PDB file of C-alpha atoms in Angstrom:
ATOM      1  CA  MET A1189      72.815  79.503  25.122  1.00  0.00           C
ATOM      2  CA  PRO A1190      72.075  76.164  23.421  1.00  0.00           C
ATOM      3  CA  ASN A1191      73.796  72.841  23.943  1.00  0.00           C
ATOM      4  CA  LEU A1192      76.257  72.386  21.058  1.00  0.00           C
ATOM      5  CA  SER A1193      76.759  68.623  21.231  1.00  0.00           C
ATOM      6  CA  GLY A1194      77.225  67.248  17.721  1.00  0.00           C
ATOM      7  CA  LYS A1195      78.312  70.607  16.310  1.00  0.00           C
ATOM      8  CA  VAL A1196      81.701  70.979  14.618  1.00  0.00           C
ATOM      9  CA  VAL A1197      83.403  74.345  15.056  1.00  0.00           C
ATOM     10  CA  VAL A1198      86.639  75.818  13.679  1.00  0.00           C
ATOM     11  CA  VAL A1199      88.302  78.764  15.432  1.00  0.00           C
ATOM     12  CA  THR A1200      91.377  80.265  13.765  1.00  0.00           C
ATOM     13  CA  GLY A1201      94.020  81.644  16.091  1.00  0.00           C
ATOM     14  CA  GLY A1202      92.496  79.687  18.949  1.00  0.00           C
ATOM     15  CA  SER A1203      95.493  79.063  21.194  1.00  0.00           C
ATOM     16  CA  THR A1204      95.603  82.410  23.022  1.00  0.00           C
ATOM     17  CA  GLY A1205      93.562  85.507  23.854  1.00  0.00           C
ATOM     18  CA  ILE A1206      90.066  85.960  22.465  1.00  0.00           C
ATOM     19  CA  GLY A1207      90.427  82.895  20.260  1.00  0.00           C
ATOM     20  CA  TYR A1208      91.279  80.674  23.223  1.00  0.00           C
ATOM     21  CA  ALA A1209      88.417  82.092  25.288  1.00  0.00           C
ATOM     22  CA  THR A1210      86.042  81.420  22.384  1.00  0.00           C
ATOM     23  CA  VAL A1211      87.267  77.826  22.076  1.00  0.00           C
ATOM     24  CA  ARG A1212      86.698  77.300  25.796  1.00  0.00           C
ATOM     25  CA  LEU A1213      83.168  78.713  25.725  1.00  0.00           C
ATOM     26  CA  LEU A1214      82.218  76.542  22.749  1.00  0.00           C
ATOM     27  CA  ALA A1215      83.804  73.398  24.189  1.00  0.00           C
ATOM     28  CA  ARG A1216      82.002  73.931  27.485  1.00  0.00           C
ATOM     29  CA  ARG A1217      78.738  73.875  25.542  1.00  0.00           C
ATOM     30  CA  GLY A1218      79.619  70.460  24.106  1.00  0.00           C
ATOM     31  CA  ALA A1219      80.923  71.407  20.655  1.00  0.00           C
ATOM     32  CA  LYS A1220      83.770  69.610  18.921  1.00  0.00           C
ATOM     33  CA  VAL A1221      86.218  72.460  18.382  1.00  0.00           C
ATOM     34  CA  TYR A1222      89.180  72.601  16.018  1.00  0.00           C
ATOM     35  CA  PHE A1223      91.514  75.465  16.844  1.00  0.00           C
ATOM     36  CA  THR A1224      94.286  76.588  14.516  1.00  0.00           C
ATOM     37  CA  THR A1225      97.741  77.900  15.274  1.00  0.00           C
ATOM     38  CA  ARG A1226     101.152  77.415  13.696  1.00  0.00           C
ATOM     39  CA  SER A1227     102.866  77.165  17.099  1.00  0.00           C
ATOM     40  CA  GLU A1228     103.115  73.695  18.624  1.00  0.00           C
ATOM     41  CA  PRO A1229     104.104  75.007  22.097  1.00  0.00           C
ATOM     42  CA  LYS A1230     101.079  77.328  22.145  1.00  0.00           C
ATOM     43  CA  ALA A1231      98.815  74.543  20.914  1.00  0.00           C
ATOM     44  CA  ARG A1232     100.021  72.106  23.572  1.00  0.00           C
ATOM     45  CA  LYS A1233      99.684  74.683  26.342  1.00  0.00           C
ATOM     46  CA  ALA A1234      96.154  75.597  25.232  1.00  0.00           C
ATOM     47  CA  HIS A1235      95.086  71.958  25.005  1.00  0.00           C
ATOM     48  CA  GLN A1236      96.567  71.079  28.397  1.00  0.00           C
ATOM     49  CA  THR A1237      94.799  74.000  30.045  1.00  0.00           C
ATOM     50  CA  LEU A1238      91.495  73.139  28.391  1.00  0.00           C
ATOM     51  CA  ALA A1239      91.884  69.464  29.311  1.00  0.00           C
ATOM     52  CA  SER A1240      92.102  70.473  32.976  1.00  0.00           C
ATOM     53  CA  ASP A1241      88.748  72.288  32.723  1.00  0.00           C
ATOM     54  CA  SER A1242      86.099  70.056  34.299  1.00  0.00           C
ATOM     55  CA  GLU A1243      83.470  71.380  31.862  1.00  0.00           C
ATOM     56  CA  VAL A1244      85.469  70.429  28.749  1.00  0.00           C
ATOM     57  CA  GLU A1245      85.853  66.993  27.143  1.00  0.00           C
ATOM     58  CA  PRO A1246      89.545  66.929  26.088  1.00  0.00           C
ATOM     59  CA  GLU A1247      88.853  64.801  23.000  1.00  0.00           C
ATOM     60  CA  ASN A1248      86.513  67.511  21.714  1.00  0.00           C
ATOM     61  CA  VAL A1249      89.321  70.073  21.433  1.00  0.00           C
ATOM     62  CA  ILE A1250      91.648  69.415  18.491  1.00  0.00           C
ATOM     63  CA  TRP A1251      94.656  71.335  17.220  1.00  0.00           C
ATOM     64  CA  LEU A1252      94.625  71.907  13.471  1.00  0.00           C
ATOM     65  CA  VAL A1253      98.062  72.997  12.260  1.00  0.00           C
ATOM     66  CA  MET A1254      97.745  76.096  10.094  1.00  0.00           C
ATOM     67  CA  ASP A1255      99.974  79.049   9.290  1.00  0.00           C
ATOM     68  CA  LEU A1256      97.876  81.891   7.896  1.00  0.00           C
ATOM     69  CA  PHE A1257     101.008  83.381   6.347  1.00  0.00           C
ATOM     70  CA  ASP A1258     101.396  80.343   4.059  1.00  0.00           C
ATOM     71  CA  LEU A1259      98.820  79.344   1.431  1.00  0.00           C
ATOM     72  CA  ARG A1260     100.244  75.822   1.314  1.00  0.00           C
ATOM     73  CA  SER A1261      99.651  75.441   5.041  1.00  0.00           C
ATOM     74  CA  ILE A1262      96.075  76.673   4.653  1.00  0.00           C
ATOM     75  CA  ASN A1263      95.490  74.192   1.833  1.00  0.00           C
ATOM     76  CA  ALA A1264      96.911  71.331   3.911  1.00  0.00           C
ATOM     77  CA  ALA A1265      94.803  72.279   6.938  1.00  0.00           C
ATOM     78  CA  THR A1266      91.672  72.433   4.815  1.00  0.00           C
ATOM     79  CA  ASP A1267      92.408  68.983   3.370  1.00  0.00           C
ATOM     80  CA  GLU A1268      92.966  67.594   6.865  1.00  0.00           C
ATOM     81  CA  LEU A1269      89.680  69.044   8.068  1.00  0.00           C
ATOM     82  CA  LYS A1270      87.864  67.524   5.086  1.00  0.00           C
ATOM     83  CA  ARG A1271      89.441  64.163   5.887  1.00  0.00           C
ATOM     84  CA  ARG A1272      88.261  64.283   9.477  1.00  0.00           C
ATOM     85  CA  GLU A1273      84.819  65.847   9.102  1.00  0.00           C
ATOM     86  CA  THR A1274      81.875  65.834   6.703  1.00  0.00           C
ATOM     87  CA  LYS A1275      80.639  69.245   7.847  1.00  0.00           C
ATOM     88  CA  VAL A1276      81.569  72.414   9.704  1.00  0.00           C
ATOM     89  CA  ASP A1277      78.684  74.062  11.537  1.00  0.00           C
ATOM     90  CA  ILE A1278      80.429  77.194  12.772  1.00  0.00           C
ATOM     91  CA  LEU A1279      83.560  78.963  11.558  1.00  0.00           C
ATOM     92  CA  ILE A1280      85.071  81.797  13.603  1.00  0.00           C
ATOM     93  CA  ASN A1281      87.887  83.682  11.897  1.00  0.00           C
ATOM     94  CA  ASN A1282      89.737  85.135  14.835  1.00  0.00           C
ATOM     95  CA  ALA A1283      93.400  84.884  13.808  1.00  0.00           C
ATOM     96  CA  ALA A1284      95.436  88.082  13.610  1.00  0.00           C
ATOM     97  CA  ALA A1285      99.096  89.066  13.527  1.00  0.00           C
ATOM     98  CA  SER A1286     100.417  89.830  17.013  1.00  0.00           C
ATOM     99  CA  THR A1287     103.223  92.069  15.816  1.00  0.00           C
ATOM    100  CA  SER A1288     103.658  95.742  15.054  1.00  0.00           C
ATOM    101  CA  SER A1289     105.950  94.857  12.153  1.00  0.00           C
ATOM    102  CA  THR A1290     105.133  95.961   8.621  1.00  0.00           C
ATOM    103  CA  ASP A1291     107.082  93.047   7.126  1.00  0.00           C
ATOM    104  CA  LEU A1292     105.613  91.557   3.978  1.00  0.00           C
ATOM    105  CA  VAL A1293     104.232  88.041   3.738  1.00  0.00           C
ATOM    106  CA  GLU A1294     105.114  86.117   0.562  1.00  0.00           C
ATOM    107  CA  GLY A1295     106.922  89.336  -0.424  1.00  0.00           C
ATOM    108  CA  ARG A1296     103.591  91.031  -1.177  1.00  0.00           C
ATOM    109  CA  TYR A1297     101.245  91.451   1.755  1.00  0.00           C
ATOM    110  CA  GLU A1298     101.685  93.302   5.046  1.00  0.00           C
ATOM    111  CA  GLN A1299     101.402  90.813   7.937  1.00  0.00           C
ATOM    112  CA  HIS A1300      98.287  92.193   9.585  1.00  0.00           C
ATOM    113  CA  MET A1301      96.364  92.277   6.301  1.00  0.00           C
ATOM    114  CA  ALA A1302      97.505  88.764   5.452  1.00  0.00           C
ATOM    115  CA  ALA A1303      96.563  87.254   8.809  1.00  0.00           C
ATOM    116  CA  LYS A1304      93.309  89.114   9.329  1.00  0.00           C
ATOM    117  CA  PHE A1305      92.013  89.033   5.803  1.00  0.00           C
ATOM    118  CA  LEU A1306      93.816  87.765   2.723  1.00  0.00           C
ATOM    119  CA  PHE A1307      94.799  84.240   3.652  1.00  0.00           C
ATOM    120  CA  GLY A1308      91.628  83.669   5.635  1.00  0.00           C
ATOM    121  CA  PHE A1309      89.859  84.456   2.364  1.00  0.00           C
ATOM    122  CA  ASP A1310      91.669  81.565   0.707  1.00  0.00           C
ATOM    123  CA  MET A1311      90.381  79.153   3.314  1.00  0.00           C
ATOM    124  CA  ILE A1312      86.749  80.205   3.365  1.00  0.00           C
ATOM    125  CA  ARG A1313      86.357  83.495   1.500  1.00  0.00           C
ATOM    126  CA  TYR A1314      85.550  85.324   4.704  1.00  0.00           C
ATOM    127  CA  ALA A1315      87.488  88.216   6.230  1.00  0.00           C
ATOM    128  CA  VAL A1316      88.316  89.144   9.781  1.00  0.00           C
ATOM    129  CA  SER A1317      90.096  92.430   9.275  1.00  0.00           C
ATOM    130  CA  LYS A1318      88.298  95.558  10.336  1.00  0.00           C
ATOM    131  CA  ALA A1319      86.979  97.372   7.251  1.00  0.00           C
ATOM    132  CA  ALA A1320      87.550  94.413   4.934  1.00  0.00           C
ATOM    133  CA  ALA A1321      85.556  92.149   7.241  1.00  0.00           C
ATOM    134  CA  ILE A1322      82.468  94.306   6.986  1.00  0.00           C
ATOM    135  CA  LEU A1323      82.632  94.634   3.203  1.00  0.00           C
ATOM    136  CA  PHE A1324      83.472  91.021   2.662  1.00  0.00           C
ATOM    137  CA  THR A1325      80.856  89.656   5.029  1.00  0.00           C
ATOM    138  CA  LYS A1326      78.154  91.551   3.173  1.00  0.00           C
ATOM    139  CA  GLU A1327      79.296  90.215  -0.215  1.00  0.00           C
ATOM    140  CA  LEU A1328      79.689  86.657   1.060  1.00  0.00           C
ATOM    141  CA  GLN A1329      76.194  86.761   2.537  1.00  0.00           C
ATOM    142  CA  ARG A1330      74.780  88.094  -0.740  1.00  0.00           C
ATOM    143  CA  ARG A1331      76.390  85.286  -2.725  1.00  0.00           C
ATOM    144  CA  LEU A1332      75.210  82.638  -0.291  1.00  0.00           C
ATOM    145  CA  ASP A1333      71.674  84.018  -0.411  1.00  0.00           C
ATOM    146  CA  ASP A1334      71.755  83.999  -4.221  1.00  0.00           C
ATOM    147  CA  GLN A1335      72.384  80.253  -4.041  1.00  0.00           C
ATOM    148  CA  ASP A1336      69.709  79.718  -1.373  1.00  0.00           C
ATOM    149  CA  LEU A1337      72.287  78.334   1.054  1.00  0.00           C
ATOM    150  CA  PRO A1338      71.211  78.402   4.723  1.00  0.00           C
ATOM    151  CA  ILE A1339      74.462  79.950   5.942  1.00  0.00           C
ATOM    152  CA  LEU A1340      74.498  83.114   8.023  1.00  0.00           C
ATOM    153  CA  CYS A1341      77.544  85.416   8.146  1.00  0.00           C
ATOM    154  CA  VAL A1342      78.264  88.306  10.486  1.00  0.00           C
ATOM    155  CA  ALA A1343      81.277  90.502  11.221  1.00  0.00           C
ATOM    156  CA  VAL A1344      81.977  91.223  14.883  1.00  0.00           C
ATOM    157  CA  HIS A1345      83.885  93.715  17.004  1.00  0.00           C
ATOM    158  CA  PRO A1346      84.896  91.982  20.274  1.00  0.00           C
ATOM    159  CA  ALA A1347      85.994  95.164  22.122  1.00  0.00           C
ATOM    160  CA  GLU A1348      86.455  94.883  25.894  1.00  0.00           C
ATOM    161  CA  GLN A1349      84.074  91.925  26.143  1.00  0.00           C
ATOM    162  CA  GLY A1350      86.518  89.691  24.285  1.00  0.00           C
ATOM    163  CA  ALA A1351      84.927  86.398  23.256  1.00  0.00           C
ATOM    164  CA  ALA A1352      81.365  87.360  24.216  1.00  0.00           C
ATOM    165  CA  THR A1353      80.325  88.863  20.863  1.00  0.00           C
ATOM    166  CA  PRO A1354      81.879  86.148  18.642  1.00  0.00           C
ATOM    167  CA  PHE A1355      80.258  83.553  20.910  1.00  0.00           C
ATOM    168  CA  PHE A1356      76.891  85.316  20.675  1.00  0.00           C
ATOM    169  CA  ALA A1357      77.130  85.483  16.883  1.00  0.00           C
ATOM    170  CA  ALA A1358      78.031  81.803  16.677  1.00  0.00           C
ATOM    171  CA  VAL A1359      75.425  80.235  18.943  1.00  0.00           C
ATOM    172  CA  ALA A1360      72.659  82.629  20.041  1.00  0.00           C
ATOM    173  CA  GLY A1361      69.265  81.391  18.879  1.00  0.00           C
ATOM    174  CA  GLU A1362      68.179  84.967  18.285  1.00  0.00           C
ATOM    175  CA  VAL A1363      70.677  85.335  15.432  1.00  0.00           C
ATOM    176  CA  ARG A1364      69.164  82.448  13.481  1.00  0.00           C
ATOM    177  CA  GLN A1365      65.576  83.250  14.456  1.00  0.00           C
ATOM    178  CA  LYS A1366      65.938  86.848  13.271  1.00  0.00           C
ATOM    179  CA  ALA A1367      68.228  86.081  10.346  1.00  0.00           C
ATOM    180  CA  ASN A1368      67.104  89.066   8.284  1.00  0.00           C
ATOM    181  CA  VAL A1369      68.221  91.374  11.094  1.00  0.00           C
ATOM    182  CA  TYR A1370      71.698  89.861  11.419  1.00  0.00           C
ATOM    183  CA  LYS A1371      72.629  88.602   7.934  1.00  0.00           C
ATOM    184  CA  GLY A1372      75.776  90.254   6.623  1.00  0.00           C
ATOM    185  CA  ARG A1373      75.754  92.799   9.427  1.00  0.00           C
ATOM    186  CA  PHE A1374      78.352  94.193  11.821  1.00  0.00           C
ATOM    187  CA  LEU A1375      77.892  93.375  15.520  1.00  0.00           C
ATOM    188  CA  VAL A1376      79.309  95.215  18.513  1.00  0.00           C
ATOM    189  CA  PRO A1377      79.124  94.060  22.172  1.00  0.00           C
ATOM    190  CA  ILE A1378      77.093  92.265  22.951  1.00  0.00           C
ATOM    191  CA  GLY A1379      75.189  91.305  19.825  1.00  0.00           C
ATOM    192  CA  LYS A1380      74.085  94.818  18.883  1.00  0.00           C
ATOM    193  CA  VAL A1381      73.804  95.562  15.151  1.00  0.00           C
ATOM    194  CA  GLU A1382      75.691  98.706  14.196  1.00  0.00           C
ATOM    195  CA  THR A1383      75.678 100.556  10.882  1.00  0.00           C
ATOM    196  CA  PRO A1384      79.262 100.778   9.575  1.00  0.00           C
ATOM    197  CA  ASN A1385      80.815 103.681   7.719  1.00  0.00           C
ATOM    198  CA  ALA A1386      79.818 104.696   4.204  1.00  0.00           C
ATOM    199  CA  VAL A1387      82.566 102.662   2.517  1.00  0.00           C
ATOM    200  CA  ALA A1388      81.116  99.476   3.950  1.00  0.00           C
ATOM    201  CA  GLU A1389      77.771 100.292   2.322  1.00  0.00           C
ATOM    202  CA  ASP A1390      79.265 100.933  -1.125  1.00  0.00           C
ATOM    203  CA  ASN A1391      78.412  98.009  -3.422  1.00  0.00           C
ATOM    204  CA  ARG A1392      81.193  98.940  -5.842  1.00  0.00           C
ATOM    205  CA  GLN A1393      83.768  98.740  -3.059  1.00  0.00           C
ATOM    206  CA  ILE A1394      82.282  95.513  -1.738  1.00  0.00           C
ATOM    207  CA  LYS A1395      82.385  93.712  -5.090  1.00  0.00           C
ATOM    208  CA  GLY A1396      85.778  95.190  -5.922  1.00  0.00           C
ATOM    209  CA  LEU A1397      87.287  93.777  -2.738  1.00  0.00           C
ATOM    210  CA  TRP A1398      85.956  90.310  -3.541  1.00  0.00           C
ATOM    211  CA  GLU A1399      87.117  90.336  -7.165  1.00  0.00           C
ATOM    212  CA  ASN A1400      90.564  91.793  -6.477  1.00  0.00           C
ATOM    213  CA  THR A1401      91.198  89.394  -3.618  1.00  0.00           C
ATOM    214  CA  THR A1402      90.141  86.425  -5.731  1.00  0.00           C
ATOM    215  CA  GLN A1403      92.599  87.494  -8.403  1.00  0.00           C
ATOM    216  CA  GLU A1404      95.497  87.924  -5.970  1.00  0.00           C
ATOM    217  CA  VAL A1405      94.897  84.647  -4.147  1.00  0.00           C
ATOM    218  CA  ASN A1406      94.612  82.732  -7.417  1.00  0.00           C
ATOM    219  CA  LYS A1407      97.992  84.146  -8.491  1.00  0.00           C
ATOM    220  CA  GLN A1408      99.581  82.735  -5.352  1.00  0.00           C
ATOM    221  CA  LEU A1409      97.805  79.400  -5.704  1.00  0.00           C
ATOM    222  CA  ALA A1410      99.015  79.095  -9.294  1.00  0.00           C
ATOM    223  CA  GLU A1411     102.612  79.733  -8.199  1.00  0.00           C
ATOM    224  CA  TYR A1412     102.335  76.845  -5.748  1.00  0.00           C
ATOM    225  CA  LYS A1413     100.549  74.663  -8.340  1.00  0.00           C
ATOM    226  CA  LEU A1414      97.487  74.469  -6.108  1.00  0.00           C
ATOM    227  CA  PRO A1415      93.891  74.481  -7.406  1.00  0.00           C
ATOM    228  CA  SER A1416      92.384  77.915  -7.966  1.00  0.00           C
ATOM    229  CA  LEU A1417      89.415  79.134  -5.959  1.00  0.00           C
ATOM    230  CA  GLU A1418      86.140  77.719  -7.147  1.00  0.00           C
ATOM    231  CA  ALA A1419      83.777  80.202  -8.766  1.00  0.00           C
ATOM    232  CA  TRP A1420      80.671  81.144  -6.836  1.00  0.00           C
TER     233      TRP A1420
END
């Protein structure tokens, strides 16, 4: 795997579990890693543990406060990141709800859907929920390609290997060298391209997800008097 010195990475939900393991792998390769969580105790514990790792430079691991259940928090975190950095090289949307509750977020959205997909969409228009991630990754990649932007998007299934597949997708030279193989695709451990179900290949469903999500997020942004999503 390449040396990542000079690279800026953002990992959502990076204080525990797969997210934490991904942060550690990236930091060990020299990247400057911002990890998000809404919990200060979890953030402090994660940073202290990483700081004790002899392969990690503590100043290269930074907590970015963000609550994926709150659009205002996402907006504030994005502004803070823009203030600190002029670029982001790698974004890993890992955050998910760690509850079995079906409580609604903002009175509208079930927690798992909000954490894994909807509010992550507001930050970067990229989904990390299961089916939505596959559809949305394909549409995001199509729109980026239409604008000739050199950004590569993949959806991943960590499975038992945890951080290995997200790490592979983020830094493996093979992914960039064989971009046409990996662009907008779904990866399973470790780095294998898998064809998803029929729904994820349906262009009508793919575009519908994008358009409907844009509409819903813009409604929430308007209620908070925040700027609407920019058109692609």
